[in-house]
Coordinates of C-alpha atoms and ligand atoms in Angstrom, one line a residue:
X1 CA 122.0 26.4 102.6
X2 CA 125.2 26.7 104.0
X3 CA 127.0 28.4 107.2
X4 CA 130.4 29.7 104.9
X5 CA 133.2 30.9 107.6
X6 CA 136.1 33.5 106.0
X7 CA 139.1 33.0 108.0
X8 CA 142.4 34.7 107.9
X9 CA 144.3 31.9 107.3
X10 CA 147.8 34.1 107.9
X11 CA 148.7 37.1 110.4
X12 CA 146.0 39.3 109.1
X13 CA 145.3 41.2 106.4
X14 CA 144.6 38.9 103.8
X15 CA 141.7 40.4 101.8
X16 CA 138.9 38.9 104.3
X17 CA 136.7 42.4 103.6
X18 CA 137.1 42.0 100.2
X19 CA 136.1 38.0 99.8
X20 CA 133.1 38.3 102.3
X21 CA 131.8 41.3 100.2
X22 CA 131.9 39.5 97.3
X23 CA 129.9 36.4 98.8
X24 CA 127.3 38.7 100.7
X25 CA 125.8 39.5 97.4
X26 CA 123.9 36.3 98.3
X27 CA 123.9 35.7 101.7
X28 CA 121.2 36.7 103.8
X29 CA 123.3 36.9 107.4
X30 CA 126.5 38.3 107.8
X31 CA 128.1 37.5 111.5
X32 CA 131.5 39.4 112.6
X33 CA 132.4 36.5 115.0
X34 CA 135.2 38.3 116.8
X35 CA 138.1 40.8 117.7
X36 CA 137.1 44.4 117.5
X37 CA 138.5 47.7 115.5
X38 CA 141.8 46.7 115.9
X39 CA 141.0 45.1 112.0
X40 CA 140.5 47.2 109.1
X41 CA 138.9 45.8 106.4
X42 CA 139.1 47.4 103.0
X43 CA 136.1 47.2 100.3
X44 CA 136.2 48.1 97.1
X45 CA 132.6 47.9 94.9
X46 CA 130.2 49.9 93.2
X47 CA 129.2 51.8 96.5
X48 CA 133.1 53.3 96.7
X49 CA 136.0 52.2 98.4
X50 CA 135.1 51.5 102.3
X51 CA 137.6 51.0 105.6
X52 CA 135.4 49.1 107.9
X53 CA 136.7 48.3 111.3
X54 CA 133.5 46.8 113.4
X55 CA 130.5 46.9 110.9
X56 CA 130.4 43.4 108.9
X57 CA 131.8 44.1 105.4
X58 CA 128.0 42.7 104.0
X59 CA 126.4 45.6 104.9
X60 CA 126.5 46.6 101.4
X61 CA 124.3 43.6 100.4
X62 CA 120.7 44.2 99.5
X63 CA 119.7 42.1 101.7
X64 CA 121.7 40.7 104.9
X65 CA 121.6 41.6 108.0
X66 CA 124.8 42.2 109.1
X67 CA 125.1 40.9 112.9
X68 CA 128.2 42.3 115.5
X69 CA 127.9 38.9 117.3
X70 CA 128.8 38.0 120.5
X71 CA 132.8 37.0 120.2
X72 CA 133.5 40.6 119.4
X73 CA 134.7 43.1 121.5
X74 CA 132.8 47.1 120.5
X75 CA 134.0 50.4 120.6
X76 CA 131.2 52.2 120.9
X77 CA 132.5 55.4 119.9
X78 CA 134.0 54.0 116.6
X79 CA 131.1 51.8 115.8
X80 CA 128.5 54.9 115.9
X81 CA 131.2 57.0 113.5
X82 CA 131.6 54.1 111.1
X83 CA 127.5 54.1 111.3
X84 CA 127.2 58.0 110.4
X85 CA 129.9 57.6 107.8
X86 CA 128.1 55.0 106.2
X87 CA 125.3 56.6 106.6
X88 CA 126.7 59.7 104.9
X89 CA 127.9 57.8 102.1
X90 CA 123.9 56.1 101.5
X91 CA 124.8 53.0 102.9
X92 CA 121.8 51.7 104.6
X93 CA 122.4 50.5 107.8
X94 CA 119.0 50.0 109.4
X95 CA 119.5 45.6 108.4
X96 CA 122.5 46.4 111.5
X97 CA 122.3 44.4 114.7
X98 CA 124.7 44.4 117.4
X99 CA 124.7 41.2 119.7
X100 CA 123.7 42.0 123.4
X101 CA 126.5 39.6 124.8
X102 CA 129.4 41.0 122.8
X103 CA 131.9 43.1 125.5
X104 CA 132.2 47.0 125.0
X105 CA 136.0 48.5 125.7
X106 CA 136.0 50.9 127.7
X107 CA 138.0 54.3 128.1
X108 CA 140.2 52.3 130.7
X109 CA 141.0 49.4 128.2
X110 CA 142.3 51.7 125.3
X111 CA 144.5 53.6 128.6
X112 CA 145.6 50.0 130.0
X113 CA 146.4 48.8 126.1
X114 CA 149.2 51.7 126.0
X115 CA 150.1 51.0 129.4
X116 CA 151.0 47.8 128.9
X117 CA 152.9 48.3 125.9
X118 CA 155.5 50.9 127.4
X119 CA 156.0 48.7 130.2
X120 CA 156.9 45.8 127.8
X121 CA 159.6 47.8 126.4
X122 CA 161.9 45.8 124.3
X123 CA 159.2 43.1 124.3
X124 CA 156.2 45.2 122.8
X125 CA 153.4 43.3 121.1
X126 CA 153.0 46.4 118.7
X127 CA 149.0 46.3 119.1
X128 CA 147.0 48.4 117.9
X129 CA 146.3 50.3 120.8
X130 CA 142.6 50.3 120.7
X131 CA 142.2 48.2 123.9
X132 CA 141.4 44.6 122.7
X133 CA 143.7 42.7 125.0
X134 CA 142.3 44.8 128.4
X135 CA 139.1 44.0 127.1
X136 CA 139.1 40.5 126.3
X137 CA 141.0 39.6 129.8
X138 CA 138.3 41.4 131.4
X139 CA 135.5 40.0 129.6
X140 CA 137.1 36.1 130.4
X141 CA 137.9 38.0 134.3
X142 CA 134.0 38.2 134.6
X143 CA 134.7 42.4 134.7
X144 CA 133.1 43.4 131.4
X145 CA 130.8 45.4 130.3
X146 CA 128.2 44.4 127.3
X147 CA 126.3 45.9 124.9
X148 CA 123.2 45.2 126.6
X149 CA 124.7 46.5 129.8
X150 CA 123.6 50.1 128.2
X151 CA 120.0 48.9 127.9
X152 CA 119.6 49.0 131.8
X153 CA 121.5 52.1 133.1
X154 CA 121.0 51.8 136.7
X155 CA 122.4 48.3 136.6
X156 CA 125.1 49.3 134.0
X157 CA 125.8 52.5 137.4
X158 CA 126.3 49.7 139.9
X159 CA 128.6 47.6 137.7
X160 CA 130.8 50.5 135.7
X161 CA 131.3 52.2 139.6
X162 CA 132.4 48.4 141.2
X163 CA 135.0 47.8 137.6
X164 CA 135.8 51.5 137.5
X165 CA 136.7 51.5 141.6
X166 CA 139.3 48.4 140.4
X167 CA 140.4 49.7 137.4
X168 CA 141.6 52.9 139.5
X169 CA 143.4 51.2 141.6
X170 CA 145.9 49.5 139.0
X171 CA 145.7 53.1 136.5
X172 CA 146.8 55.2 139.8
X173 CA 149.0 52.5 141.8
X174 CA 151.0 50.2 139.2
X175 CA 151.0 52.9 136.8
X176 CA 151.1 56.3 138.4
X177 CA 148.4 57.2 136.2
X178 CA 145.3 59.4 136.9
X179 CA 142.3 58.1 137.8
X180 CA 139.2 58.0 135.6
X181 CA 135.6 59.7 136.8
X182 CA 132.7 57.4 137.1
X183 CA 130.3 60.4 136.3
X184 CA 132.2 61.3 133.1
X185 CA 132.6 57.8 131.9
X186 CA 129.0 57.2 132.7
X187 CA 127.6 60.1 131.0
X188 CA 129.0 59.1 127.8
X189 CA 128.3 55.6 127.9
X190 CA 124.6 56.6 128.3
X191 CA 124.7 58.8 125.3
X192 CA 126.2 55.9 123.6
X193 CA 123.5 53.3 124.6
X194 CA 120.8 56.0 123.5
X195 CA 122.1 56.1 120.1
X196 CA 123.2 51.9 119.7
X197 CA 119.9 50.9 121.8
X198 CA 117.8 50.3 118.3
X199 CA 120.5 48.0 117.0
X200 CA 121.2 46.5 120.2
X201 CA 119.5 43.1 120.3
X202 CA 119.6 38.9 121.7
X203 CA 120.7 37.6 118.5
X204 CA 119.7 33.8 119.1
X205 CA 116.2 34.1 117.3
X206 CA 117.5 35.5 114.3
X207 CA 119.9 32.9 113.8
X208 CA 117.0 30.4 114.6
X209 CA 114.8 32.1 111.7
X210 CA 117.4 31.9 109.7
X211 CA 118.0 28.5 109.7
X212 CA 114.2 27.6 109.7
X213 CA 114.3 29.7 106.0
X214 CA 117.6 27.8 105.0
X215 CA 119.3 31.1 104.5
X216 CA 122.9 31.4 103.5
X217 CA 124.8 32.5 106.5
X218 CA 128.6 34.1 106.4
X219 CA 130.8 34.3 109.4
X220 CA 133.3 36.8 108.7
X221 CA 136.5 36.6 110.5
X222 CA 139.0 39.4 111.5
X223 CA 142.6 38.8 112.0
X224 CA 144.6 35.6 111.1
X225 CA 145.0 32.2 112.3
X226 CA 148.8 33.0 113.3
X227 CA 147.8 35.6 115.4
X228 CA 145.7 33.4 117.5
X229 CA 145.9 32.7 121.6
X230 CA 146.5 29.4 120.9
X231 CA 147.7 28.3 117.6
X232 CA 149.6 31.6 116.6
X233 CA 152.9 32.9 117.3
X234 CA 152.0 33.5 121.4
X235 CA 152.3 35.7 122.8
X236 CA 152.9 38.2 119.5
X237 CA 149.7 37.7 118.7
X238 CA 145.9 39.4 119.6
X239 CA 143.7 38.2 121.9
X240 CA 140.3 36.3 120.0
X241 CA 140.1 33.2 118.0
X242 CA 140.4 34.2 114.5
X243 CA 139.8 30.8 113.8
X244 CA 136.8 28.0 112.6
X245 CA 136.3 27.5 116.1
X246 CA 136.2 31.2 116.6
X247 CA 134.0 31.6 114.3
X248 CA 131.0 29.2 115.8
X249 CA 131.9 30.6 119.3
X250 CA 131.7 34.2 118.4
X251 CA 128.3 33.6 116.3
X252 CA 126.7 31.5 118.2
X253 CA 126.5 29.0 115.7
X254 CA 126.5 25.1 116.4
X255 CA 129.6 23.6 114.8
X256 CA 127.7 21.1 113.5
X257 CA 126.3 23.4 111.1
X258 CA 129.5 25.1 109.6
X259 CA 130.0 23.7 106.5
X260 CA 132.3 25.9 104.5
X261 CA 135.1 27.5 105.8
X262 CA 136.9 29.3 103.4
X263 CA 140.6 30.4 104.1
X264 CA 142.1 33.3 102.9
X265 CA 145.5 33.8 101.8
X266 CA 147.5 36.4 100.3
X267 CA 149.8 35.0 97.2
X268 CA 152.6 36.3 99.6
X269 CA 152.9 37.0 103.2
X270 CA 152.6 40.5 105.6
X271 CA 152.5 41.0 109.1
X272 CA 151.8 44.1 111.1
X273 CA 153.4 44.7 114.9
X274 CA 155.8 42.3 116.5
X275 CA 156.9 38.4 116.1
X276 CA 158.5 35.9 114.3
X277 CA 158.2 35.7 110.3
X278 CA 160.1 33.1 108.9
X279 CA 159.9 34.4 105.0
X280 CA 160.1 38.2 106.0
X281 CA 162.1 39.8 103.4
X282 CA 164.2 43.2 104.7
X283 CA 165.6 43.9 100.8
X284 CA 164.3 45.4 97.9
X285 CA 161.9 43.2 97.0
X286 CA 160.3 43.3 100.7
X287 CA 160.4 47.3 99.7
X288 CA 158.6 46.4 95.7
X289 CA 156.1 44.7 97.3
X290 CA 155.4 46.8 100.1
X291 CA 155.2 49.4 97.4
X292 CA 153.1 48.2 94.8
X293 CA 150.5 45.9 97.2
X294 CA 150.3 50.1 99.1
X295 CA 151.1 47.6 102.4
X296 CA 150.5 50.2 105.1
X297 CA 148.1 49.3 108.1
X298 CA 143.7 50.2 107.6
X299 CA 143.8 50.9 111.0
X300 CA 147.1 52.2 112.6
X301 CA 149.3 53.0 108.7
X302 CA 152.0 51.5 109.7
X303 CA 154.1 49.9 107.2
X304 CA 153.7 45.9 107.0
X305 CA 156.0 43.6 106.6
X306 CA 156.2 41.6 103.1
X307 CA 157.7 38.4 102.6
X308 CA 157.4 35.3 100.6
X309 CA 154.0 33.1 100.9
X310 CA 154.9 30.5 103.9
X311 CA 153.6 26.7 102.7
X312 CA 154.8 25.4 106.4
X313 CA 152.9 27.8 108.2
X314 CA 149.9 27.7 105.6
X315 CA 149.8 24.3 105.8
X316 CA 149.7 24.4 110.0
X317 CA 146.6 27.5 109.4
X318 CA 145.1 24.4 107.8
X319 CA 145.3 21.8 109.8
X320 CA 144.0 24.5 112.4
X321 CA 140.9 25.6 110.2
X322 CA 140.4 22.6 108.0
X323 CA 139.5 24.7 105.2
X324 CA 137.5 23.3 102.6
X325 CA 138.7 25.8 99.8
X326 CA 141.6 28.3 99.6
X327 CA 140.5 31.9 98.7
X328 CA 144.1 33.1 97.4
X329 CA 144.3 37.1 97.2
X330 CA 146.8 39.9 95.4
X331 CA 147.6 37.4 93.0
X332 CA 148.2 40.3 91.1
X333 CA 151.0 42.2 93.5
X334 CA 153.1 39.3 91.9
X335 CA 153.3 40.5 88.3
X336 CA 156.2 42.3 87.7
X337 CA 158.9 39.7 89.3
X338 CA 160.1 37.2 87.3
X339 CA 160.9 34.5 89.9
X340 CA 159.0 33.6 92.4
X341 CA 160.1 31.8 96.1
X342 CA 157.9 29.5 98.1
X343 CA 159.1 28.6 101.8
X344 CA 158.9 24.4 101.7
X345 CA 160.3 23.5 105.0
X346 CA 162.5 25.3 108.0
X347 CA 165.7 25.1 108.6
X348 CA 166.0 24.6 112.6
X349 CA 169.5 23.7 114.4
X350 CA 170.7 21.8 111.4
X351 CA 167.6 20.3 110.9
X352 CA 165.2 20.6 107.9
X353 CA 161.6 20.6 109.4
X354 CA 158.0 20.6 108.1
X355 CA 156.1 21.7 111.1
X356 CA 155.5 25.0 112.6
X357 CA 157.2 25.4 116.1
X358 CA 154.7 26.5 118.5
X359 CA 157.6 28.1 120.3
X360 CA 158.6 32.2 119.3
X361 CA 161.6 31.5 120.0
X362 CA 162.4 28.0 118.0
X363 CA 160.2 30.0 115.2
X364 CA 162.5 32.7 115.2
X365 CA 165.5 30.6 114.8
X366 CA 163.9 28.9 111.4
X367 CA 165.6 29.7 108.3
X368 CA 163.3 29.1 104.8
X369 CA 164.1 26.1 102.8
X370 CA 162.8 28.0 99.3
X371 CA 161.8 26.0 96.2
X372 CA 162.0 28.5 92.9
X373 CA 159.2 29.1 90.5
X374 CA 159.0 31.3 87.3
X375 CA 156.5 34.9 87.5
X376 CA 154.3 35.3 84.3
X377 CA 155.2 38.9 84.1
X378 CA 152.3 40.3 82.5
X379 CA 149.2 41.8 83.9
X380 CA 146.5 39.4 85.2
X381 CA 144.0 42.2 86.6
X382 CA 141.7 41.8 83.9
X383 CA 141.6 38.1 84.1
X384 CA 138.1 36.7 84.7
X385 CA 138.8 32.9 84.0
X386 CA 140.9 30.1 85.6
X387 CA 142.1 29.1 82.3
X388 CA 143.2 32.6 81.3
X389 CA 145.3 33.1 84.0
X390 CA 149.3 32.9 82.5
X391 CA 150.7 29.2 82.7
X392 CA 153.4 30.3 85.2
X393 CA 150.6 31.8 87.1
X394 CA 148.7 28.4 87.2
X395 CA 151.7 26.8 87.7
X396 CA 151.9 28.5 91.0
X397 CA 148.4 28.2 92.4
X398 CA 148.8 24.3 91.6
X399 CA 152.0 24.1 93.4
X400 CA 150.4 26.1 96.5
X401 CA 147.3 23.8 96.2
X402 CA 149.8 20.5 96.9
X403 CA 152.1 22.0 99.7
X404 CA 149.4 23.1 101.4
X405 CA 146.9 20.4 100.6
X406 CA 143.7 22.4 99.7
X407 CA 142.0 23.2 96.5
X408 CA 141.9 27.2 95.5
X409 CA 138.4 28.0 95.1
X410 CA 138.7 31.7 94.3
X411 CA 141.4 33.8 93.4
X412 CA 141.6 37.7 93.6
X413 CA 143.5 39.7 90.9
X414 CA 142.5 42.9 91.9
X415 CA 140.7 45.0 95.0
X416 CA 137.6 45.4 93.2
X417 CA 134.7 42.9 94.0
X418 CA 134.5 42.2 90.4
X419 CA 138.4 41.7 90.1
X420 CA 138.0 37.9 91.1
X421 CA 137.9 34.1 89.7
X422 CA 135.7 31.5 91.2
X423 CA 137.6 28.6 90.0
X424 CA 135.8 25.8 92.2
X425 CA 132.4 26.6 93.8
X426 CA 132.5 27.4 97.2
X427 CA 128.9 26.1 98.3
Ligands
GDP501 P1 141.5 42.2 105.6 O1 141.8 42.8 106.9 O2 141.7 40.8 105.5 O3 140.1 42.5 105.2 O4 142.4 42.9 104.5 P2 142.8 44.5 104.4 O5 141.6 45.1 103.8 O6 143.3 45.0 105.7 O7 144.0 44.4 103.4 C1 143.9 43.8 102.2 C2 144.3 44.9 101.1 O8 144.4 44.3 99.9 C3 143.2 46.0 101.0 O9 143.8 47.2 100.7 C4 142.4 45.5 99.8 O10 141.7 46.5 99.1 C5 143.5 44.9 99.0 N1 143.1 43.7 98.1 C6 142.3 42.7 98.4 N2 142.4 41.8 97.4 C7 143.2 42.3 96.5 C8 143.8 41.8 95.2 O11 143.5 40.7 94.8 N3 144.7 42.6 94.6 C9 145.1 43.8 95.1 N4 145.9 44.5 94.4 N5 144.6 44.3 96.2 C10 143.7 43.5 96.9
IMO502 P1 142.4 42.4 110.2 O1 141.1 41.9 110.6 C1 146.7 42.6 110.9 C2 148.0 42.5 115.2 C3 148.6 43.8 115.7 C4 149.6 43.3 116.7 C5 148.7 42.1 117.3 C6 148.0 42.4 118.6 O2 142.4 43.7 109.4 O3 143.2 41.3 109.5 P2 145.8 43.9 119.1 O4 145.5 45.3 118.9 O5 144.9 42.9 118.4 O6 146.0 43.5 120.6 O7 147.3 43.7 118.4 O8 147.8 41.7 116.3 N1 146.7 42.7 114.5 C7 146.4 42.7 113.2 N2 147.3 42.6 112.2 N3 145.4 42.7 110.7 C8 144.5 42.7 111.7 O9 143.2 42.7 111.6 C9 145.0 42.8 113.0 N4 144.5 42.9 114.3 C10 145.5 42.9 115.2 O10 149.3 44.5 114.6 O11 150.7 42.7 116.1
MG503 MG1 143.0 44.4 107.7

């Protein structure tokens, strides 16, 4: 059976709760490979509609085990509310395992995230604020804390006190903020580990017995390839590999055994926070989408940025990725306009290019190069069937298919698992 990684192929956003729900009907692991609850992914099925922020969107599958692997970076605060909500709502969550290697942020990361930000001024990121760059430069700084820190609390004392003495020092000194206490921060860390402890785990055997049973595995991915370290638009980007390579990494999965890595794409574009965006659109047709797709944050509400779907910088996501199938989501959003604009190239200095700069500020200077194509405007929501989709509406997924050089494989029309057309297999 196969390893199937979902990956943001954009900044974010892109319906990656939605598509990994749909496929952990039948899977029997679900890994979150990375970031932490700076993402907000939104589920719509026959258990209600969900807001999931660290808790892999299979956990409504009969019967995966949804793991928190290693690449992410917990809240432990947030995870135990999303685990009592769920809870409250009859969502079982006892299949729930959180990887022992994966870093916890601490109350000093989510102080040091807004820190950072002010000082930035001008130049803010626009994160989320929930401490995932602090803790990912301490976790690569050989200063975090992991989950299976909180299974040892004398040795979790010595190492919080030694971080926490350091951390003080840059709060109090470079900041002019106060100082946090070791006791208090240690005291609630414990209660945390008391309550996480049953879920808290090494996570290598179960991806061992998996394999040995050929079970189908997911990798759900958070974020968007244009928001990574490396490929995306540095540094307005966050701070984990939303990526394929992510994905193994952040699992613990050999890449040798990923062998589906499904890329997800809105039929348009959004971004949330800072950075360049070469097909934003600041009219009223940014505004109708915005609108009508409700594009407002999961996990901050702030309003996102709409623009026209970007072939260039799909096309780079897959080169990236190598995705072996396009999911492509909201096809429905599109409806109502009657034409529709696809970026084809940039505009740079005069120049018409096909690449995506790796430079912000070469990206920002790239103006679209649009190519035209008709809407269908009619109502495809109800649409179960490739062939049933509008021709205009074909027309479009075929000509997104050739620019960026990838098959679709599933196309969502609506929120609802059920709202969705597998047009090639994705196994
Ligand atoms: P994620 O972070 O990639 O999981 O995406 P989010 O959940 O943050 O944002 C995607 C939004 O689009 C959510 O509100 C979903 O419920 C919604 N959504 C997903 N697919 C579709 C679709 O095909 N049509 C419509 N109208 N909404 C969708
Ligand atoms: P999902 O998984 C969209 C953006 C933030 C900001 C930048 C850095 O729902 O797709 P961070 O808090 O990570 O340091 O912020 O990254 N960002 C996201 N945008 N969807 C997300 O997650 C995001 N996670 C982070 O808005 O621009
Ligand atoms: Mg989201």
């Amino acid at each position: 059976m196969p390893v199937i990684a979902v990956i943001g192929a954009q900044w974010g956003d892109e319906g990656k709760g939605k598509v990994v729900d749909m496929l952990a009907e039948s899977a029997d692991l679900v890994i979150r490979f990375s970031g932490g609850d700076n993402a907000g992914h939104t589920v719509i099925n026959p258990f209600g509609k969900f807001a999931l922020h660290l808790v892999p969107s299979g956990i409504f599958s009969a019967r995966a085990t949804c793991i928190l692997g290693n690449g992410m970076v917990i809240n432990p605060a947030v995870l135990i509310s999303e685990i009592d909500q769920l809870q409250e709502r009859g969502i079982d969550t006892s299949r729930l395992v959180i990887s022992d290697r994966a870093n916890l942020i601490m109350p000093y990361h989510i102080l040091l995230d807004g820190l950072e930000e002010e000082a930035r001024g001008g130049k803010a990121i626009g994160t989320t604020q929930k401490g995932i760059g602090p803790a990912y430069s301490d976790k690569v700084a050989r200063l975090g804390i992991r989950a299976g820190d909180l299974l040892d609390s004398e040795g979790f004392r010595e190492r919080l006190s030694h971080i926490l003495e350091h951390k003080n020092v840059i709060l109090t000194r470079v900041y002019g903020a106060e100082p946090l206490s070791l006791e208090q921060v240690y005291k609630e860390y414990c209660r945390y580990g008391e309550r996480l402890a049953p879920y808290i785990r090494e996570t290598m055997t179960l991806l061992e017995e998996a394999f040995s049973r050929d079970d189908l595995v997911l990798l759900e991915g958070a974020q968007g390839t244009l928001l990574d370290p490396d490929f995306g638009t540095y540094p307005y980007g966050t701070s984990s590999p939303p990526t394929a390579a992510g994905a193994v990494l952040g699992s613990g999965i050999s890449p040798v055994r990923l062998n589906r890595v499904l890329g997800v794409y809105k039929a348009y574009c959004s971004r949330v926070g800072s950075g360049p965006f070469p097909t934003e659109l600041q009219d009223e047709t940014g505004d109708l989408i915005r609108e009508r797709a409700h594009e407002y944050g999961t996990t901050t509400g702030r309003p996102r940025r709409c623009g026209w779907f970007d072939a260039v910088a799909a096309r780079f996501s897959h080169q990236v990725n190598g995705f072996t199938g396009m999911a492509v989501t909201r096809l429905d959003i599109l409806d109502t306009l009657p034409r529709l604009k696809v970026c084809v190239g940039y505009r740079l200095e005069g120049k018409e290019i096909d690449y995506f700069p790796a430079n912000v500020s070469l990206l920002e200077k790239c103006q679209p190069v649009y190519e035209e194509l008709p809407g269908w405007e009619k109502s495809i929501s109800d649409i179960r069937k490739y062939q049933q989709l509008p021709p205009q509406a074909r027309q479009y997924l075929e000509r997104l298919e050739q620019l960026v050089s990838c098959p679709v494989s599933v196309i969502s029309v609506g929120a609802s698992r059920e709202q969705t057309i597998i047009h090639r297999d994705i196994l």
